[in-house]
Amino acid sequence: MAEFSWETRSPLDRALVAGPNGASGDAGVSLTEIRNFDLVQVMARRGKAAEMAEAAKARFGVAAPETPNAVGAADATLIWSGPDQFLALSTGGKHSIEALAPGFTGSASLSDQSHARVLISISGAKARTMLAKLSSIDLHPDVFGVGAAAATSMDHTSVTLWRGADRDGQAVFNLLVFATFAESLWHTILDSAAEYGVEIGHPEELA
Amino acid sequence: MKYSIFSLARAALSGHKNWQRTWRDAAPKDRYDVVIIGGGGHGLATAWFLASEFGMKNVAVLEKGWIGSGNAGRNTTIIRSNYGLPGNTGFYELSMKLWERMEQDLNYNAMVSQRGVLNLYHSDAQRDAYARRGNTMRINGIDAELLDQPALKKMLPFLNFDHARFPVQGGLLQRRGGTARHDAVAWGYAHAASELGVDIIQNCEVTGFVRDANGKVTGVETSRGRIGAGKVGMAVAGSSSRVADMAGLRLPIESHVLQAFVSEAIKPLIPGVMTFGAGHFYVSQSDKGGLVFGGDIDGYNSYAQRGNLPVMEDVCEGGMAIIPMIGRVRLLRQWGGIMDMSMDGSPIIDKTPVDGLYLNAGWCYGGFKATPGSGLVFAHLIARDESHKEAARFRLDRFRTGAVIDEKGQGAQPNLH
Amino acid sequence: MRIICPFCGERELGEFTYLGDAKPVRPAADAGEDAVYDYVYLRDNIAGVMDENWYHGGGCRAWLKVTRNTLTHEISGVEAAAGAGARQVAK
Amino acid sequence: MTSHRLSSGGLIDRSAPLNFRFDGKSYSGFKGDTLASALVANGVKLVGRSFKYHRPRGILTAGSEEPNALIELRSGARREPNTKATTAELYEGLEAASQNRWPSLNFDVMSVNQLFAPIFVAGFYYKTFMWPAKFWEAIYEPAIRRAAGLGRAAGIADPDYYDKAWAHYDVLIAGSGPTGLAAALAAGRTGARVILCEEDFTPGGRLIADGGTIDGMPAAEWLSRTLAELGSLPDVRIMTRTTLFGVYDGGTYGAIERVNDHVPSPPEHQVRQRLWRIVAKRCVVAAGALERPIVFAGNDAPGVMMASAMRSYIARYAAAPAKRMALFTNNEDGWRTVETALGAGLQVAAVIDARAEISPAHRSLASKGGFPVLHGSVSGIDGGKNGVRKISVSLTGGARAEVEADGLAVSGGWNPTVGLTSYHRGRPKWRDDIAAFVPDGAPPGMVAAGAANGAFGLGACLREGFAAGVTAARDAGHGNGSGSTPVADDEAFSLTPLWHVAGKGKAFVDQQHDVTASDIELAQREGFESVEHLKRYTTLGMATDQGKTSNVAGLAIMAAVTGKSIPETGTTIYRPPYVPVAIGAFAGHHRDETFHATRLTPSHHWAAEQGAIFVDTGLWKRAQWYPRAGEKDWLESVTREVKAVRGGVGFCDVSTLGKIDVHGADAGAFLDRVYINTFSNLAVGKARYGLMLREDGIVYDDGTTSRLAEDHYFLTTTTAKAGLVMQHLEFCRQVLFPELDVQLTSVSDQWAQFSIAGPKTRDLLKEIVDPSEDLSNEGFPFMGAREVALRGGVKARLFRISFSGEMAFEISVPARYGEAMARNLMIAGHPFGVTPYGTEALGVMRIEKGHVAGPELSGTTTAADLGLGKMMSTKKDFIGRVMAGREALIAADRQVVVGIKPTDKARRLRSGAHIIPKGQTPGPDNDQGYVTSVCFSPTSDHWIGLALVERGRERIGEIVHAHDPLRGEDYDVEICNPVFYDPDGGRQRG
């Protein structure tokens, strides 16, 4: 019997090289990848938006976002992804598609996206300036506050972007990128950030 | 007045005081045998062919603004006959042959320049599609060559061979293709048609059709009064739907905006016409030195005659990707024209359901290269009441029967043609 | 051009894809060839205010009905397609 | 100190000298200089040659409207042709060369063209060069092309990088002169988000050179205070070296920032230029006005300069364009140059004023300065390439006079910059009081203020700017700010319009394109009276300066010849960009390998390790084949891969297929409407091949769809159409059939999918799938589809479908297991000789099996053409059903898919060859089809192909001719059944 391993590999496995990148000096942009998460697309069935909302509330203890926002629950983040639909981001299998399915029977369709996306965290004093090269939406703090989310595009590639809790007084932007585009977009981000100096962190587990 | 180096030299002696108008400034008569609506290249060419080939000289061309103010004066000046489908292939070659003698026919130098048109390919599938098209051309007696990468490196060493996202594998070349001075085409036909007695009437907008009891069109209402006509031909690409609407017709056409761009004039850099299909970019260099380039249509219905920024960026991205030496060349001007986008990407030259009204429309962005051919076949249709054999497939009812001519295979979605 | 997506807010043109006139309605199954020909091929090609189908593919993937002036590009209204969200739609 | 540098004054940094070279000669200037000001300071007058006549030209202006002082900046790959010396900032080591001359600027052979000037009038080329026809491409055109153009592009790939960015503001202001600064103050103080773009490297606009008093303080002090205040406002941003070049729909503006053009080359990690797309609720155009020339004979001589430019050189750059200047003006404002020159200690030879009256103040200035005021016009210039020496003047009343001077300042009045406000086809309107066009019909949200709006006085500029700023901020949703309008006096402005002084010799309207007043008269004579005809016939205003100094004069002259008024004559359409912008900037980082994004399959890096050759398929990189040592070409590798599959087992990453989860109670009903065949009756656990049409009845896409649960289907699309099919299905779901309960989710990236094919597939799978799973023909029959567990616990989806015609499965695992899956397949398959195969082998096997793919699904073929007509259900409606029945789509003579094989088995086939009946001469009338796909079939041991051939299915067995003139090949092929391999399908079912 052959022995084989089912080691998972992130799409950024080769591309992400921890350490400084671009201009020297204080890094204006900090980048890293967040790994190991469950991500489930939850879409209301026709005429069942209210039922889906109830099911979400029952499951996560918070109302699912009805507008472009990311809502933090005790052990998951619910990110708006379109009309009457959201992404449930969690870790440890607690809200995997299998775990969620029973609660949403009849009210929503679930589709596993855990492997379909890569999650990139972007912060630093120049994060917003750098993102202005990639994103056509207005990320001014008055407009895109903590918890704001957007289904949008960067470099002609669909992404989900939301602003997490600030860290060290700096905004933190979370970016879900389609897995097969991830390496390409990663390099584009690095190119855009190079002039500000980049600190690439070792991949982190989703907390 | 005959144009030549001798007449020019003679004129110089008198300080060029003796030149006549290039075309007569005609006032509308009460009635013409044929009225052509639209003083663009196609309308003027139609009038000239009516007069020169079919002996119909009691003809007027009505132009709402100044002649050549539509797409004739707003295109990237490319001429070619590298089409792959029956209907198009023969027609565009007819047109190409007319280009090749136009200047002598018209006694007007429209700077027809056969410097070659090259379509690049980047994959085996594209090569196969070009092979099919090139063979169609050869079978129709049209020149075509399939070049491989070494041949291209020799011909266009400045292409991005080393760092290309989509490496260039080769190209389909039509050496007889090239460019012409777009405005001069309109002026040349106007000049020659006027010499044969055609009235060219500017600032004369058609506002309605005059119909008799049987519904037959017998004239047009215009901003300069009613003008009677034995037959009326429409050559108003960009406005076809609006004019047809006055006759109660709905057409399989949408109006879209296509942008074009020209750079500052520089010394000769790019020899012929080159198209980069993988990047929505094509370019040539004008005699004056500007790089003339363009890409896809903006993608939405529009009569606004202005382009958007994303498409402009897209075109320049394509340009930089394939010719990285143009990075520091500056874009000087951008403009947008209204395209008559038909439902299969091919033109319509046919009688309409309205007696006495003839239609020449749906040129998408192929109208300029078609100018002389369109003039001849439309004149043929109007004069003889039957299609020229090279335009027999440009029927209006082909969408109803399914006999469409869809070079790009995109179906009834005009913004994808 | 910028379109206010009823779900996402104002977004730039690059996030959207155009389909065309939103007025023609897909004929019923028994409507016959002429009706379908008209639906598929003939266009009013309005020079002026027109309802159009746009797809927010670079965003929330909703199909939108955008009311836009083809002479000026002015957008005077945007609404979501009937089936964009989960609301019940009568047949 | 250089010969024409003033000993004091100016905004140059005398502590920072800079060395530069022009035409190989060394000079020096200072930080703060432009190349033009440094050349002026060095007494250089001749800087270029004109387009057509190669006439010597000097510096006319001090800004981006410059028509003459165009140079090639930098060298090698960074050479920038047609660069305006007037805007090029000086840096240490700058190299510039004059252009359009040979062998040298001083002695230009092509200036012989001036001898032919009587012939080279506007449009002369339309009248000649027609005989003999062949001479055009061979002789005339190459000569014309060589002579035309101005500078030389580098001809080498641009070594610098560019990027693009977005900015979002409440108020965008173009121009940082008094108007723009007042607007910024007003808007900024309300808390609005304000961005101000300034083309120059120093903010201030005309304040810098012209000074004045604002709020009781010198303009320079007001300027620095204002900049300090604006700098303290957190949401106000001032961008210098940034030109607003265009306005696009929906309040989107284009601006170009010259980030590093003022240094020899960009520092590491930095771009040369950045393209900004600024989204702004309101825009205030405070771009000022441009002084306009007066057309007179010899007006293009080096040393003739716009009066305001001369002021700029003297006051801002401390450089004297002339030591003894004369002024030719028709207005009050021109006199400021005299004041500035006198103030700098320069001499004034005379003022030629076309007006009947001048003010007492100026009269006393003249007597104080000791120079005469001549009422009349300049009618000629005596001077050559080294500049003005003597000026001929026609005095009012007919007498003549001469003035000796080494420079002539000219002021014909001011033209507001109406470009930005006119880009949406707004037509500027004429104002008689200033004899100029002012903006009208500006795009929504945009307003012009100050000189750009025809208000030329300093006080008026401040008032209009401040008011525009207040209004813009309010319209953008902000309340009132603090502070009041800055106050300044309005200078007197009187003007007597004067466009053209009749005289002997060439009088230039468009100096760059060598368009003269007589060219305009000629154009009119020949009927080119419309301004657009005039422009196109003479090329007036089409040069790199975009006619900024020539357009209005040109149409004024046309108006005079036609007897119409200037507004009746009208303007041409204004077209962006406002200044020429590098193509590289529009491209940003989208060049070379990063031109488009790249998609990688889950097993990409593993395949790369194996030495796979990759092919671009859309954005994807796919493994095309896996060469092994010793294999001489791709064909050998591909043949090996095919044989390995057919004889044993192989696998291929097919993750690029589009994959869509279709959920909902009505999922089956939905699929019935989008596919020609029926899916609502598909059993759970089964897969079915489906074909979609467009509404016009033509085949759109195909793929297999499996039913994983009662309300859950898993749909696959072709790689090429994945995104488009998703869009199409969403359209069907949201727009066409909104009553159905269906949800769609792309899971293309969620699943790594592999095709495992060959007679030993089951053996291999048994090694990898949990032993509890029944993979037998009964337990997992052909077209079965279900979830299975793999050894080690990973869950997978297994589909018994075959593209190759072999016993085959497709297996999907969550994508992060994709690479492990490839490795495990190699381990598990090792005993069976497992072989990874690429897209080429995949293609070979599908052709052998007669499966259609991209080349056959060309967007023009019907289901029946592809031999799939029977799949069309007659029991339901579906997209494309009705139009598919049109007469031309069901005609008997349509080209349909058949197989072909060469009669000479050694013959190689090629796609794109045409099918001609045997024995006939190829021509349009017997061109009966073409070869769509070919391959060398290892199974048949010869080349085979698929073709679309007229009535092909009736002609099986017929020998026809494959005609391929493009590649010089002609040979016979036999039409055959397209299924070359295992026609009964026993292998895939076994």
PDB file of C-alpha atoms in Angstrom, chain D residues 641 644-645 648-652 755-758 761 764 833-837:
ATOM      1  CA  GLU D 641       1.668  10.386 -23.146  1.00  0.00           C
ATOM      2  CA  ALA D 644       0.605   5.612 -21.817  1.00  0.00           C
ATOM      3  CA  VAL D 645      -3.018   6.558 -21.240  1.00  0.00           C
ATOM      4  CA  GLY D 648      -2.238   2.031 -18.911  1.00  0.00           C
ATOM      5  CA  VAL D 649      -3.178   5.112 -16.991  1.00  0.00           C
ATOM      6  CA  GLY D 650      -2.452   8.805 -17.012  1.00  0.00           C
ATOM      7  CA  PHE D 651      -3.762  11.935 -15.393  1.00  0.00           C
ATOM      8  CA  CYS D 652      -4.199  15.540 -16.297  1.00  0.00           C
ATOM      9  CA  SER D 755      -8.884  13.504 -15.210  1.00  0.00           C
ATOM     10  CA  ILE D 756      -7.581   9.993 -14.657  1.00  0.00           C
ATOM     11  CA  ALA D 757      -7.822   7.889 -17.759  1.00  0.00           C
ATOM     12  CA  GLY D 758      -6.766   4.563 -19.174  1.00  0.00           C
ATOM     13  CA  THR D 761      -7.593   3.818 -13.942  1.00  0.00           C
ATOM     14  CA  LEU D 764      -4.887   3.346  -9.551  1.00  0.00           C
ATOM     15  CA  GLY D 833       3.222   3.240 -15.043  1.00  0.00           C
ATOM     16  CA  VAL D 834       1.102   6.302 -14.403  1.00  0.00           C
ATOM     17  CA  THR D 835       1.954   9.186 -16.708  1.00  0.00           C
ATOM     18  CA  PRO D 836       0.994  12.814 -16.299  1.00  0.00           C
ATOM     19  CA  TYR D 837      -0.269  14.237 -19.556  1.00  0.00           C
TER      20      TYR D 837
END
